[in-house]
C-alpha atoms as one frame of an Amber mdcrd trajectory, in Angstrom:
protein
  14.111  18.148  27.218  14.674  21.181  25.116  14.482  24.536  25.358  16.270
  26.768  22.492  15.432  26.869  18.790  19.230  25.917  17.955  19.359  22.496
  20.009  15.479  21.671  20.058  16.332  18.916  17.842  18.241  17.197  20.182
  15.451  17.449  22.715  13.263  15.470  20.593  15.270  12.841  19.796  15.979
  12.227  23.533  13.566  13.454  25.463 -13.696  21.455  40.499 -14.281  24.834
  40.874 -12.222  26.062  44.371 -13.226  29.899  45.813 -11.947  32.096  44.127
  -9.606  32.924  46.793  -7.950  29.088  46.813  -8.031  29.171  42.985  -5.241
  31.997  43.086  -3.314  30.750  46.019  -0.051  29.974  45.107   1.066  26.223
  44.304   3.235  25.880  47.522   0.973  26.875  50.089  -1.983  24.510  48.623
   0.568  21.391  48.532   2.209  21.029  51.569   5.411  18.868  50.057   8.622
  18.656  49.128   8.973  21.407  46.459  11.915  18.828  45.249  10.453  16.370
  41.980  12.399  14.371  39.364  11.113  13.156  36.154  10.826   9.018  36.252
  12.588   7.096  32.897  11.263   5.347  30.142   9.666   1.691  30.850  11.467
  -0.308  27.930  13.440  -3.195  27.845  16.533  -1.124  27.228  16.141   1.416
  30.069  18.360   2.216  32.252  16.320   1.396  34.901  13.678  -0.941  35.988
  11.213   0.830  38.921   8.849  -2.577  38.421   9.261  -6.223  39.729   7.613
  -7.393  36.738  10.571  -7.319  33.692   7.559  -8.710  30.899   5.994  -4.918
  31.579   9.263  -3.852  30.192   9.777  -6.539  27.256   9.683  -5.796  23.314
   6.343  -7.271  23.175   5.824  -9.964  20.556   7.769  -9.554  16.985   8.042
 -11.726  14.264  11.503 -13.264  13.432  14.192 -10.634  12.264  14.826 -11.170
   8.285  11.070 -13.345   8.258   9.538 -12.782   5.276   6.543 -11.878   7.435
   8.565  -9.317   9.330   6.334  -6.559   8.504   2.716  -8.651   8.404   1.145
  -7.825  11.662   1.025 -10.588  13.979  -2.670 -12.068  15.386  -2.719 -10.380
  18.601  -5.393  -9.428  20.956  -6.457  -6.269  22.852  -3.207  -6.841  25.631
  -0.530  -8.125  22.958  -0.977 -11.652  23.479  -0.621 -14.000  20.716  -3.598
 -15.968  19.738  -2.363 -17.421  16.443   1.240 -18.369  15.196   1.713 -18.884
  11.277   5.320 -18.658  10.856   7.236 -20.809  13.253   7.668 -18.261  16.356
   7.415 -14.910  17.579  10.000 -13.286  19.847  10.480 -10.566  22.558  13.443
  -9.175  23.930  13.420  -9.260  27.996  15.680  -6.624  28.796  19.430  -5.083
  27.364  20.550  -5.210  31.018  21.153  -1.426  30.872  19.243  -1.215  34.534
  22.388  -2.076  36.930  21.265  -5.289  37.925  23.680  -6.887  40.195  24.012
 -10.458  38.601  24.976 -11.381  42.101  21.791 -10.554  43.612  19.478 -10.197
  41.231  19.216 -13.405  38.761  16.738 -16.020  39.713  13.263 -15.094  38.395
  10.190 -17.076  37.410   8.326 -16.853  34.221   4.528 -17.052  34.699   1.805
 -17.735  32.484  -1.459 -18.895  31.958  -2.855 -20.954  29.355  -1.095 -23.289
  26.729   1.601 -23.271  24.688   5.893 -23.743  24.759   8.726 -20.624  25.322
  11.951 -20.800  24.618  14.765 -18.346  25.649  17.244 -17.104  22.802  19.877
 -14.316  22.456  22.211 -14.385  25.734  19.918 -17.102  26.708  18.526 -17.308
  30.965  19.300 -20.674  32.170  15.982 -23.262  33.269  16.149 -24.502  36.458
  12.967 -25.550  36.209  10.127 -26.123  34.086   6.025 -27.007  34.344   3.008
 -25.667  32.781   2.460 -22.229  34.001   5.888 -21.816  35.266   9.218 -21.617
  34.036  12.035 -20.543  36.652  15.380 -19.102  35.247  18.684 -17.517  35.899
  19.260 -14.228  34.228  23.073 -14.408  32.578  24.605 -10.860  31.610  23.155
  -9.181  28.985  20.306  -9.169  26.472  17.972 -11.758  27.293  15.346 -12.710
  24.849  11.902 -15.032  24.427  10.557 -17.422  21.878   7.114 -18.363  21.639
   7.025 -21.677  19.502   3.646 -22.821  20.014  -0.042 -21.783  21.270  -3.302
 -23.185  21.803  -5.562 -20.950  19.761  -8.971 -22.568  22.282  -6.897 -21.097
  24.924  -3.870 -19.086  24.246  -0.705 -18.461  26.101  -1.129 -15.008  27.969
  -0.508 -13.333  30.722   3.088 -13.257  31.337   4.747 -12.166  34.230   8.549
 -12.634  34.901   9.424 -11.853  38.620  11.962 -11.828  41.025  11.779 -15.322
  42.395  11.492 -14.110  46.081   8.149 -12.234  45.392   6.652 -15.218  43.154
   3.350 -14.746  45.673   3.358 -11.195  46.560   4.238  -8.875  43.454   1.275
  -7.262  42.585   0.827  -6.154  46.232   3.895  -4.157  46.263   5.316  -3.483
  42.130   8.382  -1.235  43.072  11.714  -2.688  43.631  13.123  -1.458  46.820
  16.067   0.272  45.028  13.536   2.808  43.288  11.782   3.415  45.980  15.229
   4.336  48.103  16.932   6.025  45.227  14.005   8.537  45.288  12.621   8.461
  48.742  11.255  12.061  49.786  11.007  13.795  46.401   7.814  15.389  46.505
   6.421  14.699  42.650   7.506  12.297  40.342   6.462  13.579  36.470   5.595
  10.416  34.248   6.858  12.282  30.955   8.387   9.089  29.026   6.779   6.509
  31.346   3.729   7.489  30.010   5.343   8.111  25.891   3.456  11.228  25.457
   5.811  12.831  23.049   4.190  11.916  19.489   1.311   9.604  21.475  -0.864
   7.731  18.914  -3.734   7.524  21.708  -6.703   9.129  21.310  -9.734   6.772
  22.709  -9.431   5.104  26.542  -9.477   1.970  25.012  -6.359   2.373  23.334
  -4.498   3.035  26.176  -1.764   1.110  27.733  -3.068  -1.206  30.456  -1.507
  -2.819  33.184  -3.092  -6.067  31.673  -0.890  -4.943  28.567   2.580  -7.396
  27.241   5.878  -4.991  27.138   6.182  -1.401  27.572   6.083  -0.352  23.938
   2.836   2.094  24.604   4.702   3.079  27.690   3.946   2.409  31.666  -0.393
   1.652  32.187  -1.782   4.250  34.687  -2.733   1.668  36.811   0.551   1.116
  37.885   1.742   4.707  37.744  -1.000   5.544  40.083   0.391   2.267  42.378
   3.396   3.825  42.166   2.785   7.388  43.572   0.665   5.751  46.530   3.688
   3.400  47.213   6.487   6.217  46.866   4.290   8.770  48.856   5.242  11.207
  45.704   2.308  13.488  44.040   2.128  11.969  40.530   2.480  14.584  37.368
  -0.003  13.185  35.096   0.305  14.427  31.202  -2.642  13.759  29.014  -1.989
  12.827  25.147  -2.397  15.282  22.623  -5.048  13.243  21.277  -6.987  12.536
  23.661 -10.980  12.429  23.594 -12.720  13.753  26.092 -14.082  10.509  27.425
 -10.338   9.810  27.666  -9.897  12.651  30.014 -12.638  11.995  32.135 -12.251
   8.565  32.495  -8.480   8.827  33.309  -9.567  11.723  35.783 -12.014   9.484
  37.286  -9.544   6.126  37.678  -7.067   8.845  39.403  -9.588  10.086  41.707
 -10.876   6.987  42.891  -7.259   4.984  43.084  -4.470   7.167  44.075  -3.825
   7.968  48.109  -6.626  10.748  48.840  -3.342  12.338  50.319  -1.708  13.296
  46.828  -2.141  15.859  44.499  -1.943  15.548  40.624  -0.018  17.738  38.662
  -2.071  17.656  35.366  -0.764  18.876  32.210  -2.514  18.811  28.718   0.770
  17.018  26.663   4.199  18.032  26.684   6.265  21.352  24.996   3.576  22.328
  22.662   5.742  25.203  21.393   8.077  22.444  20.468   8.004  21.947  16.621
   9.938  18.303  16.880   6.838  16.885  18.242   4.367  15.757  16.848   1.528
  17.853  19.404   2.789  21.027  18.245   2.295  20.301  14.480  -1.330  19.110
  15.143  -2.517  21.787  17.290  -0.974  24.168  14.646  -3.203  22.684  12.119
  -6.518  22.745  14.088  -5.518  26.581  14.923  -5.292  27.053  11.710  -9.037
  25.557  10.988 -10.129  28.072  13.335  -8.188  31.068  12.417  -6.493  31.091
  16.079  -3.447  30.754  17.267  -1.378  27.642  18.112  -1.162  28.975  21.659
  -4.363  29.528  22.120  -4.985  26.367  20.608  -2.957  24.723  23.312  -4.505
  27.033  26.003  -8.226  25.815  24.789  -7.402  22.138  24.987  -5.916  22.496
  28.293  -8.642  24.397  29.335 -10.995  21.714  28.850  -8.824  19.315  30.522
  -9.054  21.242  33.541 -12.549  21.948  33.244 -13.359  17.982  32.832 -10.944
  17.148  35.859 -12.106  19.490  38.513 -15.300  18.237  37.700 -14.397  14.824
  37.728 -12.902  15.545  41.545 -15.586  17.759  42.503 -13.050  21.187  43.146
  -9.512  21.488  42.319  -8.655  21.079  46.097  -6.440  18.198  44.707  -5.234
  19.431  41.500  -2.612  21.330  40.738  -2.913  22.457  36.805  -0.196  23.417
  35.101   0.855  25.379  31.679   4.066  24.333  30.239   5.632  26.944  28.474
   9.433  27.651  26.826  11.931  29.164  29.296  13.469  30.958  26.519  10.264
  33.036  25.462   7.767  34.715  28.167   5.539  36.123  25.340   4.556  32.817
  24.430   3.612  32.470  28.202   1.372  35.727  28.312  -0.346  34.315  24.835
  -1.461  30.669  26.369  -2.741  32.689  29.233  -4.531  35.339  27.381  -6.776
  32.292  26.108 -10.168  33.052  26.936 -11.732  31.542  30.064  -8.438  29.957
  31.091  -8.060  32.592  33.390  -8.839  31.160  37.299  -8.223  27.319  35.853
  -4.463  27.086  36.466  -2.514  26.768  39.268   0.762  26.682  37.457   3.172
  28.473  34.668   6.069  25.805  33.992   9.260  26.197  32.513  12.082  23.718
  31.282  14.806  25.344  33.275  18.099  24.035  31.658  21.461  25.685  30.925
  24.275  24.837  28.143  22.419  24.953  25.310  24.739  27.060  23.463  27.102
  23.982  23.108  24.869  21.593  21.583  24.455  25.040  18.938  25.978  28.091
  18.228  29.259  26.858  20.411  29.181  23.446  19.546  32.714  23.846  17.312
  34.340  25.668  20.329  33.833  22.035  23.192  36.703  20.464  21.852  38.519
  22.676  21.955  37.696  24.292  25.247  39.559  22.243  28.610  36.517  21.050
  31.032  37.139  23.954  33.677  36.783  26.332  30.636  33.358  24.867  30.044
  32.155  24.790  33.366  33.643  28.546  33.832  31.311  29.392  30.906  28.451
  28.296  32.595  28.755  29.465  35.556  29.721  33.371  34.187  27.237  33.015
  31.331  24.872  30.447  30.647  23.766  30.499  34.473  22.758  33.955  34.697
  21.295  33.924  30.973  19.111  31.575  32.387  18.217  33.406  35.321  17.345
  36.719  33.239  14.992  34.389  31.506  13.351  32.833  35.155  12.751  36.676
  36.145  10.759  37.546  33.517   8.866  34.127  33.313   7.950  34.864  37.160
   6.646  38.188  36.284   4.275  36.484  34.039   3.466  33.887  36.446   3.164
  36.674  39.186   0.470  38.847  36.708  -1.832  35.862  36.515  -0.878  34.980
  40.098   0.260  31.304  39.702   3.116  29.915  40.933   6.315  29.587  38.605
   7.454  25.477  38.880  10.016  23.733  36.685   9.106  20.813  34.856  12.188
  19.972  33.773  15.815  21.389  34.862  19.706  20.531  34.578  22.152  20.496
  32.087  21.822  20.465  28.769  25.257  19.150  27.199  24.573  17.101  24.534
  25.723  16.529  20.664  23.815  18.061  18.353  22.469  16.286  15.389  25.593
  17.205  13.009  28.117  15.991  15.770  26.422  12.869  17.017  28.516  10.378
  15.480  31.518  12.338  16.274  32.745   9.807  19.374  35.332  12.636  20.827
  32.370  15.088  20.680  30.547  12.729  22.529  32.836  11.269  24.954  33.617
  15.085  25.835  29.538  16.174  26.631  29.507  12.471  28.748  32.724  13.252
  30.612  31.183  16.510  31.111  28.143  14.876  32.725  31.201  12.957  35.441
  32.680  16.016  36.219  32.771  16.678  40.115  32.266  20.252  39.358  28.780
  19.534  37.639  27.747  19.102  41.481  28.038  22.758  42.122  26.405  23.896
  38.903  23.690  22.061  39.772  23.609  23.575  43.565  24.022  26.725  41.784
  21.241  26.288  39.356  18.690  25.744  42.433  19.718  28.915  44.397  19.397
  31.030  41.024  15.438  29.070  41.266  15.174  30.474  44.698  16.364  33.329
  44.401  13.783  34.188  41.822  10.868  32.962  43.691   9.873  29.629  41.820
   8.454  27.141  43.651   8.937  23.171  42.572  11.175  22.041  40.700  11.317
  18.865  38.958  14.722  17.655  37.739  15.461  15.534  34.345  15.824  12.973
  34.747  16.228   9.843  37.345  18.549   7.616  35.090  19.562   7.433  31.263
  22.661   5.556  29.725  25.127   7.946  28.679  25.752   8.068  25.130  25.065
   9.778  21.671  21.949  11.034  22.326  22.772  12.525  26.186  23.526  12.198
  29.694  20.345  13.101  31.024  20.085  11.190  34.167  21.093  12.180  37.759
  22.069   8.372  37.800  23.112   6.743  34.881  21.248   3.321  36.212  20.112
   2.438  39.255  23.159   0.935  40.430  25.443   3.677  39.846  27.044   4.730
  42.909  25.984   7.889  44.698  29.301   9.358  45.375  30.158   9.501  42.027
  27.034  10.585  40.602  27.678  14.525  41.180  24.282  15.636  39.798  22.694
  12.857  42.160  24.646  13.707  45.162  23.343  17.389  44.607  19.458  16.383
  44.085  19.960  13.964  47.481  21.513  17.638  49.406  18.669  19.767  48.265
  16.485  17.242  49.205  17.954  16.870  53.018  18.165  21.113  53.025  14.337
  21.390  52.489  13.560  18.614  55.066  11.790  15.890  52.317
């Protein structure tokens, strides 16, 4: 979620062949949606929300003890996480922090389900059994971190398979996995980009069998595509895909081919070869440097070659590109680094999309960092609005003229603020109980409005905002919520997103 070479570290930290003629038509006209998007959160047990019945998708996963002298001996696992063995007393998991705004008062009485044999305990701010049989354990969620204990397991025929749902939809989950509140929350946007649901940033995967699964225990590889595919077809939202840096090519194809033949024949996919590859925090950027170097080529053309073949695999997977839309991700700050991924041989004709990570208020997680303390909250937001806002929209202009040479559509993948501590003021709590109270200012409401009529008045098309919730704190206040329970009317970047929303009709 950065953008400038002084605050890019912060940004890491956090965040078919058509006619010719079709192939050049620009993004909105080929869609027909809401040119509104958001970017979904991370699925972890300490996210600050939870878009999935199922809380064991979001668990830990299994860990040996804290302070074991085994803690760092890999546990016997198989392919989805499970434990087959135990050989030091118990493993452990944690639930969830609670970070989500659940509603104790609504939301406590789940059901543990398993298959197999073997005995789980609860630990840390322990859920209270109501009841307990083979296969099923039902519990009340207290407040707070919540926490698992495996004790005991049948190697012939291992514990596995855990789910832990909302008690109500003990029979009917898997038929519906979004809670209700996620799918209000972000009813009408038009895309929904999987960025940290998927964990691309610094992905280890490389071959489609090391992918995350929906059959998978805990979110640590991320969300499966299974269920981010379930998802789009159950919000109605055209899923941004992103494909890890490492992928294979079998990995593309068969991930192109699962898409095709699951998601609503109604959506498009917005299909991007890994994320900020200009970015030198990330791991992507450093090892498509080094095979440009093996080639005596450029790290953008690098990129633009690897994304070519991404494209070239999918549209033949789908048989056209009627259904993709295939984007470029470039930096907002720098359109020659645009017109150099483009230049790429034979790219030319295979994209659909230039996108930018529109964001403003860089400057004081940099260069102006020393002056937010001292500067009153009006100040700050003055600044944006007479500088940073139409720095940023000098920088949209010539990113469109780019887009408009190759004639693609200009998108955003990302956009919003970008007040956050940098590195050297991150443990400095005024610092970052100023950038937070920032984030709760009523006046961020019209920089936000403001930001999307600069986008308009430029001529870009969708825009995806960053992101749907995150938990204010040292490392940012990224989300338009900060959880899912965080009331509208005093979420001022939320109440703008909903406005723009009901102004383009979504």
């Amino acid at each position: 979620s950065s953008d400038s070479s002084d605050s890019s570290a912060v940004g890491n930290e956090n965040k078919l062949n058509m006619s010719e003629e079709l192939a050049q038509t620009p993004v909105e006209s080929v869609t027909g949606s809401c040119n509104i998007g958001v970017n979904a959160g991370g699925i972890e047990y300490y996210s600050s929300e939870m878009p999935l019945k199922d809380l064991a998708k979001m668990s830990m996963g299994w860990i040996r003890p804290w302070g074991s002298e085994l803690e760092d001996v890999p546990l016997d696992l198989d392919d989805n996480g499970y434990l087959k063995t135990l050989d030091s007393g118990f493993a452990q998991t944690i639930i969830s922090n609670d970070d989500w705004g659940r509603l104790i008062t609504k939301d406590k009485n789940y059901v543990v389900l398993y298959d197999g044999e073997g005995e789980l305990r609860f630990n840390l701010i322990a859920p209270r059994v109501v009841n307990e049989e083979p296969g099923r354990i039902e519990i009340e969620l207290q407040q707070g971190r919540a926490g698992i204990v495996q004790v005991s397991t049948n190697p012939s025929n291992y514990l596995r398979n855990i789910r832990i749902i909302p008690l109500e939809y003990e029979y009917d989950y898997d038929k519906v996995i979004t809670r209700a509140q996620f799918r209000d929350l972000w009813k009408g946007v038009g895309v929904i980009r999987y960025l940290d649901s998927q964990k691309i940033n610094n992905s280890t995967e490389s071959e489609w069998s090391d992918r995350q699964k929906k059959t998978t225990f805990g979110g640590k590889k991320g969300e499966s595509l299974e269920d981010i595919v379930q998802m789009s077809n159950e919000t109605k939202s055209n899923p941004w895909i992103l494909i890890p840096h490492l992928a294979s090519d079998e990995y593309m194809r068969k991930m192109g081919e699962y898409v095709r033949n699951n998601l609503d024949s109604e959506l498009k996919v917005y299909l991007e070869y890994t994320n900020e590859a200009w970015n030198w925090g990330f791991h992507q950027t450093h090892y498509l440097d080094d095979l440009a170097k093996e080639k005596g080529i450029t790290l953008y053309e690098e990129y633009g070659q690897r994304a070519k073949k991404l494209f070239e695999i999918w549209s033949d997977v789908f048989g056209g590109s009627s259904r993709l839309v295939r984007v470029i991700g470039t930096q907002h700050h720098n359109s020659w680094i645009s017109e150099q991924i483009l230049n790429t041989q034979g790219l030319s004709g295979l994209v659909d999309a230039l996108a930018v990570g529109y964001y403003v208020g860089h400057e004081f997680s940099g260069s102006m960092a020393k002056n937010l303390l001292s500067m009153s909250e009006d100040e700050i937001f003055d600044h944006l609005k007479t500088k940073s806002l139409p720095r940023a929209k000098e920088l949209l202009i010539k990113q469109k003229r780019v887009a408009d040479k190759y004639q693609l559509s200009l998108i955003a993948y990302e956009a919003g603020q970008h007040l956050v501590a940098g590195a050297e003021w991150r443990e400095n709590k005024a610092f970052v109980d100023k950038v937070n109270s920032l984030n709760r200012n009523p006046r961020m409401y019209q920089l936000y409005m403001n930001m999307y009529e600069d986008w308009k008045d430029v001529g870009g098309g969708l825009i995806v905002w960053f992101r749907t919730t995150f938990k204010p704190g040292k490392w940012g206040s990224w989300g338009l919520l900060e959880n899912s329970s965080h009331h509208p009317e005093e979420a001022h970047k939320y109440r703008a997103f909903s406005d723009m929303l009901a102004k383009n009709g979504c």
